[in-house]
Amino acid sequence: MASVQLDHVSKRFGSTHVINGVSLSIEDGEFVVFVGPSGCGKSTLLRLIAGLESITDGDLMIGDQRVNNLTPQERGVGMVFQSYALYPHMSVYDNMAFGLKLEKAGKETVAERINETARILQLEPLLERKPKALSGGQRQRVAMGRAMAREPGILLFDEPLSNLDASLRVQMRNEIARLHGRLGSTMIYVTHDQVEAMTLADKIVVLRAGHIEQVGSPRTLYERPASKFVAGFIGSPAMNFMAATLVDATDTGCRVNVPGLGDIDLPFQARDVARGASLSLGIRPEHLQPGDPEGDNRFDVVNVEYLGNECCIYLDNATDTFLTSRVEAATPITRGDTVSLHLDPQHVHLFDSDERALARTGADRQ
Amino acid sequence: MASHDTAVAGNTSRPSGRERGTRVRRRRVRAAWIFLTPMLIGLLLVAGWPLMRTFWFSMTDASLSQMGGASFIGLENYLVYDDGWYGVLADSLWWNSVWNTLYFTVVSVGCETVLGIIVALVLNANFRGRTLVRAAMLIPWAIPTIVSAKMWAWMLNDQFGIINHILISLGLIDMPLAWTANADLSMWAVIIVDVWKATPFVALLVLAALQMLPSDCYEAARVDGIHPVRVFFKVTLPLITPALLVAVIFRALDALRVFDVIYVLTSNASSTMTMSVYARQQLVEFQDVGYGSAASTLLFLIIALITVAYLYLGRRQLGGDS
Ligand SMILES: Nc1ncnc2c1ncn2[C@@H]1O[C@H](COP(=O)(O)OP(=O)(O)O)[C@@H](O)[C@H]1O
Ligand SMILES: [Mg+2]
């Protein structure tokens, strides 16, 4: 059983608190992605699980064993490093065999295991080469092969694709997903790239400054972010935020005023919020549709990005609200136009002054 | 712009590019020669000329008092038959000094390498005040050999030396040892002094190599649960080998022509006499410039031979094994 439980895990380096009381439960065979901005403690959390750093406080359980004081090997983890960490003087085969030989596996099984791993990762023609003679993607696969060859219950990845170019990254992303399906081992994957997180994860853990901001499936995080931070971090182009003022709140919803857009009725439970309180209204670019200008609702088109399958329109208005809208590629809108904007209340997010998302009213709750 | 530059530098197959490429290359070759010439002239003056003169003297009967009136005698200084074999190559004292030199070189460089690696590993660890320790470690290397040899001569002095004093007070010996006079001990005395002096040099080169090592490889090894000793022999040692080979050849060349430590500590004693000491004795004390030059020439040939053999054997490692 390679499930992982973190119970109020903390890490301090001297007096700097890097991880603050993180509790998390990871099922056996799950693909979990830690995502967050650079410096938020993703690598540190992964290294705590790996056993490369000691845990200052809290309990780490793997299966039903407390592993705080076990070595990485005893925890049964394998790790793929951002910089690959291949032994430069060893061939691909030796790189993979180096960790295996120790497990007192017979010569036969070492060779068998490596050949099997090499076959899965299509490394067979490269087995005799040194890392220097490999491309970035090949090195990446060798690093994964080395971690896999020991057949650990838990595979850890620290930004494994960040040194690859964009197309290779997409390809390797698919290979990792395929590999997870095939091996069925628990995988914990660190990235700062929310696209990687969205595409790979069963469960995404959004970290911010050493604590968990939200845990959930990619769909939950995208459609029901629990905070303004998560809402802004997940999705590209990022969610639009507009200042809003609460006008009225009833059992079935609330009414807010947004400068430029006027009063809008939204399905949020805001009875606990004082009238006149300032809120933050969030809407994703694809839910913000431009139309003909009307009244105060006037936005200048600052730029239009043509992306082939769609266009991104960057907008600005008299009150300096900068917004992004995503429309079909055939849009007639060009730079310098003036448009109005319409938002679908079903897709609006509302955040209070503490940046927490307001609950939706009963009928609309998911 | 950039692609145009690389095309020229890369000497690609574009018709005009190739022509321009050769011109560029010719200009580069000329620039290389211009930069090299002063050094080549300098080398010829300070190394080539004395070497040729030594070689010439080795074929004459020149003596220190009358260098001018020397006459050519061929290879007689090296080997001649005149009712028995004579010449450097027939002198058992010469072969004794060759043996001493090789013994000294192998043992001292061997000890320096092992100790240097250990010291470097310690200094590479993270501990408080390591900058200070690193600086302190370099002191033996920074002291001129004559000074440190003289210092050790006092410390090793059989009657007043601190080494004997310490050993006696610790109860390890009952009587003072004649470190530099006793034929059985003197070689070890000079080796100890040389090791003391040159270990920091090896340690410094190894430390530089250690700091270039990819730290993530060690974390990977830790995750895989590989024993640190195994990691040292299978990862660290192979990766610092090029630096180690450079350190060893520097030290070996120094040790093969060792003179100062030995001359200060043991003078002309045959138990520690090296090739350099032998040549000096012939040339200065016995005033026989021809014979001494022959010994010097042989010393040069032996060192050159060992260097070439070493570079040949170590070429894969030294060349970065590509
Ligand atoms: N060994 C260390 N000593 C002191 N501070 C550290 C150490 N490792 C990481 N940190 C700090 O912890 C924070 C989180 O680092 P890290 O986990 O590498 O972030 P991420 O991987 O999310 O970019 C950073 O502010 C970093 O400076
Ligand atoms: Mg990181």
Short mmCIF file of C-alpha atoms in Angstrom, two decimals, chain A residues 47 51-52 72-73 77-79 81 83 85-90 98-99 101-102 130 132 146 150, chain B residues 214 216-227 230-231 234-236 238-239 316 320-322:
data_model
loop_
_atom_site.label_atom_id
_atom_site.label_comp_id
_atom_site.label_asym_id
_atom_site.label_seq_id
_atom_site.Cartn_x
_atom_site.Cartn_y
_atom_site.Cartn_z
CA ARG A 47 11.72 16.47 -0.50
CA GLY A 51 13.22 11.88 2.94
CA LEU A 52 15.84 14.26 1.56
CA PRO A 72 14.36 7.44 1.30
CA GLN A 73 15.08 3.86 0.37
CA VAL A 77 10.22 6.18 -3.07
CA GLY A 78 11.85 6.92 -6.41
CA MET A 79 12.54 10.44 -7.55
CA PHE A 81 14.94 15.48 -10.52
CA SER A 83 18.05 18.55 -13.69
CA ALA A 85 20.75 14.08 -11.96
CA LEU A 86 22.16 11.38 -14.22
CA TYR A 87 25.64 10.10 -13.39
CA PRO A 88 27.62 11.72 -16.22
CA HIS A 89 30.30 9.03 -16.47
CA MET A 90 27.95 6.06 -16.60
CA PHE A 98 23.46 1.54 -10.15
CA GLY A 99 20.57 1.72 -7.72
CA LYS A 101 22.50 -3.74 -7.86
CA LEU A 102 22.27 -3.06 -4.17
CA LYS A 130 26.52 8.29 -21.95
CA LYS A 132 26.22 13.61 -22.72
CA ARG A 146 16.14 5.01 -13.34
CA ARG A 150 13.48 0.00 -8.74
CA PRO B 214 26.68 17.83 -9.64
CA ASP B 216 21.82 16.39 -7.44
CA CYS B 217 23.57 13.12 -8.35
CA TYR B 218 24.24 12.63 -4.66
CA GLU B 219 20.61 13.20 -3.82
CA ALA B 220 19.64 10.70 -6.48
CA ALA B 221 22.03 8.20 -4.90
CA ARG B 222 20.51 8.93 -1.49
CA VAL B 223 17.01 8.29 -2.77
CA ASP B 224 18.21 5.03 -4.27
CA GLY B 225 19.75 4.11 -0.92
CA ILE B 226 23.28 3.58 -2.21
CA HIS B 227 25.93 3.30 0.48
CA ARG B 230 30.02 2.93 -2.86
CA VAL B 231 28.95 6.38 -4.03
CA LYS B 234 31.59 4.76 -8.18
CA VAL B 235 30.59 8.40 -8.55
CA THR B 236 32.95 10.81 -6.81
CA PRO B 238 35.56 8.69 -11.40
CA LEU B 239 34.34 12.27 -11.66
CA ARG B 316 41.38 9.39 -22.17
CA GLY B 320 37.67 14.61 -20.70
CA ASP B 321 36.93 11.17 -22.24
CA SER B 322 34.80 12.06 -25.23
#
